[in-house]
PDB file of C-alpha atoms and ligand atoms in Angstrom:
ATOM      1  CA  MET A   7       0.000   0.000   0.000  1.00 51.00           C
ATOM      2  CA  LYS A   8       2.822   2.345   1.018  1.00 62.00           C
ATOM      3  CA  ASN A   9       4.676   1.489  -2.211  1.00 70.00           C
ATOM      4  CA  SER A  10       1.741   2.190  -4.531  1.00 72.00           C
ATOM      5  CA  ALA A  11       1.168   5.600  -2.842  1.00 70.00           C
ATOM      6  CA  LEU A  12       4.826   6.439  -3.504  1.00 68.00           C
ATOM      7  CA  LEU A  13       4.455   5.328  -7.146  1.00 69.00           C
ATOM      8  CA  ILE A  14       1.382   7.515  -7.613  1.00 72.00           C
ATOM      9  CA  GLY A  15       3.274  10.442  -6.074  1.00 67.00           C
ATOM     10  CA  ILE A  16       6.269  10.050  -8.394  1.00 70.00           C
ATOM     11  CA  THR A  17       4.008   9.677 -11.446  1.00 70.00           C
ATOM     12  CA  ALA A  18       2.161  12.881 -10.479  1.00 63.00           C
ATOM     13  CA  VAL A  19       5.460  14.804 -10.214  1.00 63.00           C
ATOM     14  CA  ILE A  20       6.631  13.535 -13.656  1.00 66.00           C
ATOM     15  CA  VAL A  21       3.293  14.403 -15.291  1.00 59.00           C
ATOM     16  CA  ALA A  22       3.394  17.920 -13.762  1.00 59.00           C
ATOM     17  CA  ALA A  23       7.006  18.455 -14.925  1.00 59.00           C
ATOM     18  CA  CYS A  24       6.143  17.361 -18.476  1.00 55.00           C
ATOM     19  CA  ALA A  25       3.163  19.698 -18.590  1.00 56.00           C
ATOM     20  CA  ALA A  26       5.316  22.649 -17.390  1.00 64.00           C
ATOM     21  CA  SER A  27       8.124  22.181 -19.954  1.00 77.00           C
ATOM     22  CA  ARG A  28       7.523  23.317 -23.502  1.00 83.00           C
ATOM     23  CA  PRO A  29       9.504  22.543 -26.615  1.00 89.00           C
ATOM     24  CA  VAL A  30      12.213  25.067 -27.572  1.00 90.00           C
ATOM     25  CA  ALA A  31      11.021  27.102 -30.557  1.00 90.00           C
ATOM     26  CA  ASP A  32      13.167  26.742 -33.669  1.00 87.00           C
ATOM     27  CA  ASN A  33      14.085  30.444 -33.592  1.00 86.00           C
ATOM     28  CA  GLU A  34      15.248  30.326 -29.956  1.00 86.00           C
ATOM     29  CA  MET A  35      17.933  27.706 -30.240  1.00 85.00           C
ATOM     30  CA  GLY A  36      20.941  29.958 -30.663  1.00 82.00           C
ATOM     31  CA  LEU A  37      22.025  33.583 -30.894  1.00 81.00           C
ATOM     32  CA  SER A  38      20.440  33.864 -34.343  1.00 77.00           C
ATOM     33  CA  LYS A  39      16.873  35.124 -34.252  1.00 77.00           C
ATOM     34  CA  THR A  40      15.888  33.232 -37.378  1.00 83.00           C
ATOM     35  CA  SER A  41      14.550  29.702 -37.523  1.00 87.00           C
ATOM     36  CA  VAL A  42      17.120  26.925 -37.699  1.00 85.00           C
ATOM     37  CA  PHE A  43      15.277  25.781 -40.828  1.00 89.00           C
ATOM     38  CA  GLU A  44      16.005  29.083 -42.623  1.00 88.00           C
ATOM     39  CA  ASP A  45      19.141  29.585 -44.665  1.00 86.00           C
ATOM     40  CA  PRO A  46      19.639  33.369 -44.456  1.00 79.00           C
ATOM     41  CA  SER A  47      22.121  35.030 -46.805  1.00 83.00           C
ATOM     42  CA  PRO A  48      24.376  37.628 -45.207  1.00 79.00           C
ATOM     43  CA  SER A  49      23.941  41.101 -46.691  1.00 83.00           C
ATOM     44  CA  VAL A  50      26.318  41.991 -49.475  1.00 89.00           C
ATOM     45  CA  PHE A  51      29.169  44.377 -48.614  1.00 91.00           C
ATOM     46  CA  ASP A  52      32.207  45.889 -50.310  1.00 92.00           C
ATOM     47  CA  TYR A  53      35.710  46.243 -48.946  1.00 93.00           C
ATOM     48  CA  PRO A  54      37.132  49.794 -48.996  1.00 93.00           C
ATOM     49  CA  LYS A  55      38.998  50.588 -52.209  1.00 96.00           C
ATOM     50  CA  THR A  56      41.971  52.178 -50.381  1.00 96.00           C
ATOM     51  CA  GLU A  57      45.225  51.821 -52.336  1.00 96.00           C
ATOM     52  CA  PRO A  58      48.269  50.804 -50.233  1.00 95.00           C
ATOM     53  CA  SER A  59      49.877  54.218 -50.910  1.00 92.00           C
ATOM     54  CA  ALA A  60      46.878  55.937 -49.250  1.00 93.00           C
ATOM     55  CA  ALA A  61      46.595  53.482 -46.314  1.00 93.00           C
ATOM     56  CA  THR A  62      47.181  54.356 -42.677  1.00 91.00           C
ATOM     57  CA  ALA A  63      47.506  51.714 -39.968  1.00 91.00           C
ATOM     58  CA  LEU A  64      44.270  50.799 -38.162  1.00 93.00           C
ATOM     59  CA  PRO A  65      44.044  50.511 -34.361  1.00 91.00           C
ATOM     60  CA  ARG A  66      45.133  47.124 -32.981  1.00 93.00           C
ATOM     61  CA  ALA A  67      42.476  45.080 -31.204  1.00 91.00           C
ATOM     62  CA  TRP A  68      44.931  44.427 -28.368  1.00 93.00           C
ATOM     63  CA  ASN A  69      48.658  44.525 -27.785  1.00 91.00           C
ATOM     64  CA  SER A  70      50.340  42.041 -30.186  1.00 92.00           C
ATOM     65  CA  ALA A  71      47.138  41.274 -32.119  1.00 95.00           C
ATOM     66  CA  PRO A  72      47.815  40.865 -35.846  1.00 96.00           C
ATOM     67  CA  PRO A  73      47.310  44.294 -37.428  1.00 96.00           C
ATOM     68  CA  GLN A  74      44.305  44.565 -39.747  1.00 96.00           C
ATOM     69  CA  VAL A  75      45.020  45.268 -43.403  1.00 97.00           C
ATOM     70  CA  PRO A  76      44.175  48.934 -44.100  1.00 96.00           C
ATOM     71  CA  HIS A  77      44.266  48.669 -47.916  1.00 97.00           C
ATOM     72  CA  LYS A  78      42.571  46.669 -50.664  1.00 97.00           C
ATOM     73  CA  ILE A  79      44.173  43.317 -51.449  1.00 97.00           C
ATOM     74  CA  ASP A  80      42.182  41.994 -54.431  1.00 96.00           C
ATOM     75  CA  ALA A  81      45.192  42.336 -56.765  1.00 96.00           C
ATOM     76  CA  PHE A  82      47.429  40.474 -54.254  1.00 97.00           C
ATOM     77  CA  VAL A  83      45.389  37.309 -53.708  1.00 97.00           C
ATOM     78  CA  PRO A  84      45.371  34.373 -53.953  1.00 97.00           C
ATOM     79  CA  ILE A  85      48.705  33.809 -52.227  1.00 98.00           C
ATOM     80  CA  THR A  86      50.194  30.659 -53.761  1.00 97.00           C
ATOM     81  CA  THR A  87      53.360  28.640 -53.113  1.00 96.00           C
ATOM     82  CA  ASN A  88      55.236  30.597 -55.755  1.00 95.00           C
ATOM     83  CA  LYS A  89      53.479  33.960 -55.583  1.00 97.00           C
ATOM     84  CA  ASN A  90      53.165  36.248 -52.589  1.00 98.00           C
ATOM     85  CA  MET A  91      52.658  39.915 -53.474  1.00 98.00           C
ATOM     86  CA  CYS A  92      52.466  40.942 -49.798  1.00 98.00           C
ATOM     87  CA  VAL A  93      56.149  40.250 -49.230  1.00 98.00           C
ATOM     88  CA  THR A  94      57.206  42.358 -52.221  1.00 97.00           C
ATOM     89  CA  CYS A  95      56.218  45.355 -50.071  1.00 97.00           C
ATOM     90  CA  HIS A  96      56.363  44.095 -46.464  1.00 98.00           C
ATOM     91  CA  ASP A  97      59.548  41.957 -46.467  1.00 97.00           C
ATOM     92  CA  LYS A  98      62.105  44.648 -45.571  1.00 96.00           C
ATOM     93  CA  PRO A  99      64.200  43.331 -42.651  1.00 94.00           C
ATOM     94  CA  SER A 100      66.301  46.523 -42.532  1.00 94.00           C
ATOM     95  CA  LEU A 101      63.122  48.490 -41.690  1.00 94.00           C
ATOM     96  CA  ILE A 102      61.851  46.250 -38.847  1.00 96.00           C
ATOM     97  CA  GLY A 103      60.254  48.348 -36.121  1.00 93.00           C
ATOM     98  CA  LYS A 104      60.382  51.570 -38.184  1.00 93.00           C
ATOM     99  CA  LYS A 105      57.084  53.139 -39.141  1.00 89.00           C
ATOM    100  CA  THR A 106      56.972  55.793 -41.856  1.00 87.00           C
ATOM    101  CA  LYS A 107      53.727  57.127 -43.285  1.00 83.00           C
ATOM    102  CA  GLY A 108      53.111  55.833 -46.830  1.00 84.00           C
ATOM    103  CA  ILE A 109      55.945  53.258 -46.575  1.00 92.00           C
ATOM    104  CA  PRO A 110      54.899  49.623 -46.009  1.00 96.00           C
ATOM    105  CA  THR A 111      55.844  48.544 -42.495  1.00 96.00           C
ATOM    106  CA  SER A 112      58.219  45.589 -42.527  1.00 97.00           C
ATOM    107  CA  MET A 113      57.058  42.286 -41.123  1.00 97.00           C
ATOM    108  CA  PRO A 114      58.289  42.089 -37.510  1.00 97.00           C
ATOM    109  CA  GLU A 115      61.106  39.891 -36.218  1.00 96.00           C
ATOM    110  CA  SER A 116      58.588  37.194 -35.203  1.00 97.00           C
ATOM    111  CA  HIS A 117      57.992  36.542 -38.934  1.00 98.00           C
ATOM    112  CA  TYR A 118      61.654  35.648 -39.582  1.00 98.00           C
ATOM    113  CA  ASP A 119      64.100  32.916 -38.547  1.00 97.00           C
ATOM    114  CA  THR A 120      67.755  33.695 -38.012  1.00 96.00           C
ATOM    115  CA  ILE A 121      69.772  31.363 -40.230  1.00 95.00           C
ATOM    116  CA  GLU A 122      73.563  31.820 -40.315  1.00 96.00           C
ATOM    117  CA  GLY A 123      73.201  35.305 -38.920  1.00 93.00           C
ATOM    118  CA  LYS A 124      70.649  36.379 -41.559  1.00 93.00           C
ATOM    119  CA  LEU A 125      66.928  36.997 -41.160  1.00 94.00           C
ATOM    120  CA  VAL A 126      65.063  34.558 -43.404  1.00 95.00           C
ATOM    121  CA  ARG A 127      61.312  34.687 -43.876  1.00 96.00           C
ATOM    122  CA  ASN A 128      59.492  32.031 -41.819  1.00 95.00           C
ATOM    123  CA  ASN A 129      57.536  29.847 -44.256  1.00 94.00           C
ATOM    124  CA  GLY A 130      54.979  29.032 -41.555  1.00 96.00           C
ATOM    125  CA  ARG A 131      53.678  32.579 -42.031  1.00 97.00           C
ATOM    126  CA  HIS A 132      53.548  32.451 -45.834  1.00 97.00           C
ATOM    127  CA  VAL A 133      49.755  32.825 -46.029  1.00 98.00           C
ATOM    128  CA  CYS A 134      49.528  36.338 -44.580  1.00 98.00           C
ATOM    129  CA  THR A 135      45.735  36.481 -44.895  1.00 98.00           C
ATOM    130  CA  GLN A 136      45.443  33.628 -42.380  1.00 97.00           C
ATOM    131  CA  CYS A 137      46.036  36.274 -39.699  1.00 97.00           C
ATOM    132  CA  HIS A 138      45.815  39.682 -41.445  1.00 98.00           C
ATOM    133  CA  ALA A 139      42.427  40.540 -42.922  1.00 96.00           C
ATOM    134  CA  PRO A 140      41.107  43.640 -44.664  1.00 95.00           C
ATOM    135  CA  GLN A 141      38.215  45.337 -42.897  1.00 93.00           C
ATOM    136  CA  ALA A 142      34.758  46.377 -44.101  1.00 93.00           C
ATOM    137  CA  SER A 143      32.021  48.333 -42.397  1.00 89.00           C
ATOM    138  CA  VAL A 144      29.502  45.575 -41.671  1.00 88.00           C
ATOM    139  CA  ALA A 145      26.758  45.382 -39.033  1.00 84.00           C
ATOM    140  CA  GLU A 146      27.613  42.869 -36.314  1.00 82.00           C
ATOM    141  CA  LEU A 147      25.558  39.667 -36.541  1.00 78.00           C
ATOM    142  CA  VAL A 148      25.564  39.548 -32.737  1.00 80.00           C
ATOM    143  CA  GLY A 149      26.121  42.823 -30.888  1.00 84.00           C
ATOM    144  CA  ASN A 150      29.058  43.088 -28.502  1.00 88.00           C
ATOM    145  CA  THR A 151      30.648  45.744 -26.322  1.00 93.00           C
ATOM    146  CA  PHE A 152      34.320  45.030 -27.108  1.00 91.00           C
ATOM    147  CA  LYS A 153      36.470  48.161 -27.288  1.00 90.00           C
ATOM    148  CA  THR A 154      40.133  48.255 -28.185  1.00 87.00           C
ATOM    149  CA  ASP A 155      42.431  49.624 -25.475  1.00 82.00           C
ATOM    150  CA  GLN A 156      45.197  50.328 -28.011  1.00 78.00           C
TER     151      GLN A 156
HETATM  152  C1  HEC B   1      52.245  47.815 -53.118  1.00 91.41           C
HETATM  153  C2  HEC B   1      52.763  47.579 -51.781  1.00 91.41           C
HETATM  154  C3  HEC B   1      51.917  46.736 -50.849  1.00 91.41           C
HETATM  155  C4  HEC B   1      51.455  45.444 -51.052  1.00 91.41           C
HETATM  156  C5  HEC B   1      51.629  44.557 -52.288  1.00 91.41           C
HETATM  157  C6  HEC B   1      50.803  45.056 -49.810  1.00 91.41           C
HETATM  158  N1  HEC B   1      50.863  46.076 -48.902  1.00 91.41           N
HETATM  159 FE1  HEC B   1      50.202  46.037 -46.982  1.00 91.41          FE
HETATM  160  N2  HEC B   1      50.653  48.008 -46.744  1.00 91.41           N
HETATM  161  C7  HEC B   1      51.258  48.809 -47.687  1.00 91.41           C
HETATM  162  C8  HEC B   1      51.326  50.171 -47.193  1.00 91.41           C
HETATM  163  C9  HEC B   1      51.925  51.375 -47.938  1.00 91.41           C
HETATM  164  C10 HEC B   1      50.716  50.163 -45.906  1.00 91.41           C
HETATM  165  C11 HEC B   1      50.467  51.384 -44.985  1.00 91.41           C
HETATM  166  C12 HEC B   1      51.671  51.693 -44.138  1.00 91.41           C
HETATM  167  C13 HEC B   1      51.786  50.697 -43.019  1.00 91.41           C
HETATM  168  O1  HEC B   1      51.110  50.864 -41.995  1.00 91.41           O
HETATM  169  O2  HEC B   1      52.488  49.692 -43.189  1.00 91.41           O
HETATM  170  C14 HEC B   1      50.346  48.790 -45.641  1.00 91.41           C
HETATM  171  C15 HEC B   1      49.777  48.348 -44.460  1.00 91.41           C
HETATM  172  C16 HEC B   1      49.566  46.993 -44.156  1.00 91.41           C
HETATM  173  C17 HEC B   1      49.262  46.469 -42.839  1.00 91.41           C
HETATM  174  C18 HEC B   1      49.105  47.288 -41.553  1.00 91.41           C
HETATM  175  C19 HEC B   1      50.414  47.352 -40.796  1.00 91.41           C
HETATM  176  C20 HEC B   1      50.249  47.943 -39.405  1.00 91.41           C
HETATM  177  O3  HEC B   1      51.277  48.096 -38.734  1.00 91.41           O
HETATM  178  O4  HEC B   1      49.136  48.230 -38.968  1.00 91.41           O
HETATM  179  C21 HEC B   1      49.117  45.127 -42.959  1.00 91.41           C
HETATM  180  C22 HEC B   1      48.789  44.124 -41.864  1.00 91.41           C
HETATM  181  C23 HEC B   1      49.324  44.791 -44.350  1.00 91.41           C
HETATM  182  N3  HEC B   1      49.607  45.942 -45.051  1.00 91.41           N
HETATM  183  C24 HEC B   1      49.235  43.507 -44.859  1.00 91.41           C
HETATM  184  C25 HEC B   1      49.343  43.216 -46.208  1.00 91.41           C
HETATM  185  C26 HEC B   1      49.003  41.923 -46.774  1.00 91.41           C
HETATM  186  C27 HEC B   1      48.495  40.717 -45.988  1.00 91.41           C
HETATM  187  C28 HEC B   1      49.259  42.004 -48.127  1.00 91.41           C
HETATM  188  C29 HEC B   1      49.017  40.950 -49.164  1.00 91.41           C
HETATM  189  C30 HEC B   1      47.680  40.355 -49.245  1.00 91.41           C
HETATM  190  C31 HEC B   1      49.772  43.350 -48.387  1.00 91.41           C
HETATM  191  N4  HEC B   1      49.769  44.050 -47.203  1.00 91.41           N
HETATM  192  C32 HEC B   1      50.209  43.805 -49.624  1.00 91.41           C
HETATM  193  C33 HEC B   1      51.755  48.368 -48.903  1.00 91.41           C
HETATM  194  C34 HEC B   1      51.516  47.134 -49.489  1.00 91.41           C
HETATM  195  C1  HEC B   2      50.113  33.162 -37.717  1.00 91.41           C
HETATM  196  C2  HEC B   2      49.620  34.517 -37.864  1.00 91.41           C
HETATM  197  C3  HEC B   2      50.360  35.447 -38.796  1.00 91.41           C
HETATM  198  C4  HEC B   2      50.715  35.244 -40.118  1.00 91.41           C
HETATM  199  C5  HEC B   2      50.465  34.025 -40.990  1.00 91.41           C
HETATM  200  C6  HEC B   2      51.340  36.480 -40.558  1.00 91.41           C
HETATM  201  N1  HEC B   2      51.341  37.402 -39.531  1.00 91.41           N
HETATM  202 FE1  HEC B   2      51.994  39.316 -39.615  1.00 91.41          FE
HETATM  203  N2  HEC B   2      51.608  39.572 -37.636  1.00 91.41           N
HETATM  204  C7  HEC B   2      51.019  38.640 -36.816  1.00 91.41           C
HETATM  205  C8  HEC B   2      50.970  39.149 -35.462  1.00 91.41           C
HETATM  206  C9  HEC B   2      50.377  38.422 -34.260  1.00 91.41           C
HETATM  207  C10 HEC B   2      51.544  40.446 -35.493  1.00 91.41           C
HETATM  208  C11 HEC B   2      51.732  41.418 -34.328  1.00 91.41           C
HETATM  209  C12 HEC B   2      52.659  40.860 -33.297  1.00 91.41           C
HETATM  210  C13 HEC B   2      54.055  40.745 -33.776  1.00 91.41           C
HETATM  211  O1  HEC B   2      54.675  41.787 -33.937  1.00 91.41           O
HETATM  212  O2  HEC B   2      54.497  39.593 -33.992  1.00 91.41           O
HETATM  213  C14 HEC B   2      51.930  40.689 -36.880  1.00 91.41           C
HETATM  214  C15 HEC B   2      52.499  41.860 -37.339  1.00 91.41           C
HETATM  215  C16 HEC B   2      52.707  42.161 -38.691  1.00 91.41           C
HETATM  216  C17 HEC B   2      53.062  43.473 -39.211  1.00 91.41           C
HETATM  217  C18 HEC B   2      53.268  44.770 -38.394  1.00 91.41           C
HETATM  218  C19 HEC B   2      54.704  44.952 -37.988  1.00 91.41           C
HETATM  219  C20 HEC B   2      54.941  46.167 -37.124  1.00 91.41           C
HETATM  220  O3  HEC B   2      56.136  46.401 -36.787  1.00 91.41           O
HETATM  221  O4  HEC B   2      54.010  46.877 -36.757  1.00 91.41           O
HETATM  222  C21 HEC B   2      53.153  43.356 -40.571  1.00 91.41           C
HETATM  223  C22 HEC B   2      53.479  44.439 -41.573  1.00 91.41           C
HETATM  224  C23 HEC B   2      52.874  41.966 -40.902  1.00 91.41           C
HETATM  225  N3  HEC B   2      52.604  41.265 -39.735  1.00 91.41           N
HETATM  226  C24 HEC B   2      52.872  41.443 -42.184  1.00 91.41           C
HETATM  227  C25 HEC B   2      52.703  40.108 -42.500  1.00 91.41           C
HETATM  228  C26 HEC B   2      52.868  39.539 -43.820  1.00 91.41           C
HETATM  229  C27 HEC B   2      53.246  40.319 -45.076  1.00 91.41           C
HETATM  230  C28 HEC B   2      52.624  38.193 -43.720  1.00 91.41           C
HETATM  231  C29 HEC B   2      52.725  37.136 -44.795  1.00 91.41           C
HETATM  232  C30 HEC B   2      54.039  36.924 -45.395  1.00 91.41           C
HETATM  233  C31 HEC B   2      52.259  37.927 -42.336  1.00 91.41           C
HETATM  234  N4  HEC B   2      52.340  39.097 -41.628  1.00 91.41           N
HETATM  235  C32 HEC B   2      51.858  36.676 -41.836  1.00 91.41           C
HETATM  236  C33 HEC B   2      50.543  37.402 -37.199  1.00 91.41           C
HETATM  237  C34 HEC B   2      50.754  36.816 -38.434  1.00 91.41           C
END
């Protein structure tokens, strides 16, 4: 008798819990406000057409973050094994650490290996666009309050 009362009690609790919970709507499953069954296309945007000669460095997101590319790069990509236009301007070891307006900043020391006393470009960094990206004015998909302190 005691056992069946307990069973009825447990069943009542489970039934009440099931009634209280409701399925998660398909537009409430993530940060996106659209249904998971929709396939929204991001709005089209253009990168700025700034030529390298007119570019000025953009603020860094944080100390030692990869600097953002402040000029257009369409004529310099794709970067292939045998072709890297970026280094024709930015591979200037004698200018490391020197910044002059209108002159491409040299890649920093971290991008070179020292071999027999000479600075040699580190092949691990060959694909510059892996870390350095041009910037466009695009609305954030999810708002955030990040501010650079640089
Ligand atoms: C024709 C020369 C030229 C080419 C080619 C070129 N750049 Fe630049 N780049 C510049 C100049 C000039 C600036 C502006 C001065 C500066 O801040 O270095 C600049 C700025 C930058 C900066 C900002 C540096 C900083 O300290 O904030 C980055 C990053 C950069 N370029 C990356 C690239 C990448 C990646 C490529 C290849 C996809 C590339 N550049 C190709 C000339 C060039
Ligand atoms: C693995 C990521 C990565 C790759 C790949 C990479 N960089 Fe960088 N780059 C960085 C970071 C991080 C910094 C800033 C910190 C530092 O100085 O090392 C930087 C800094 C720079 C700077 C600014 C130097 C200064 O003194 O202000 C230039 C210019 C640059 N990189 C050019 C290039 C070019 C050109 C390539 C391709 C040959 C390249 N980088 C590949 C991560 C990368």
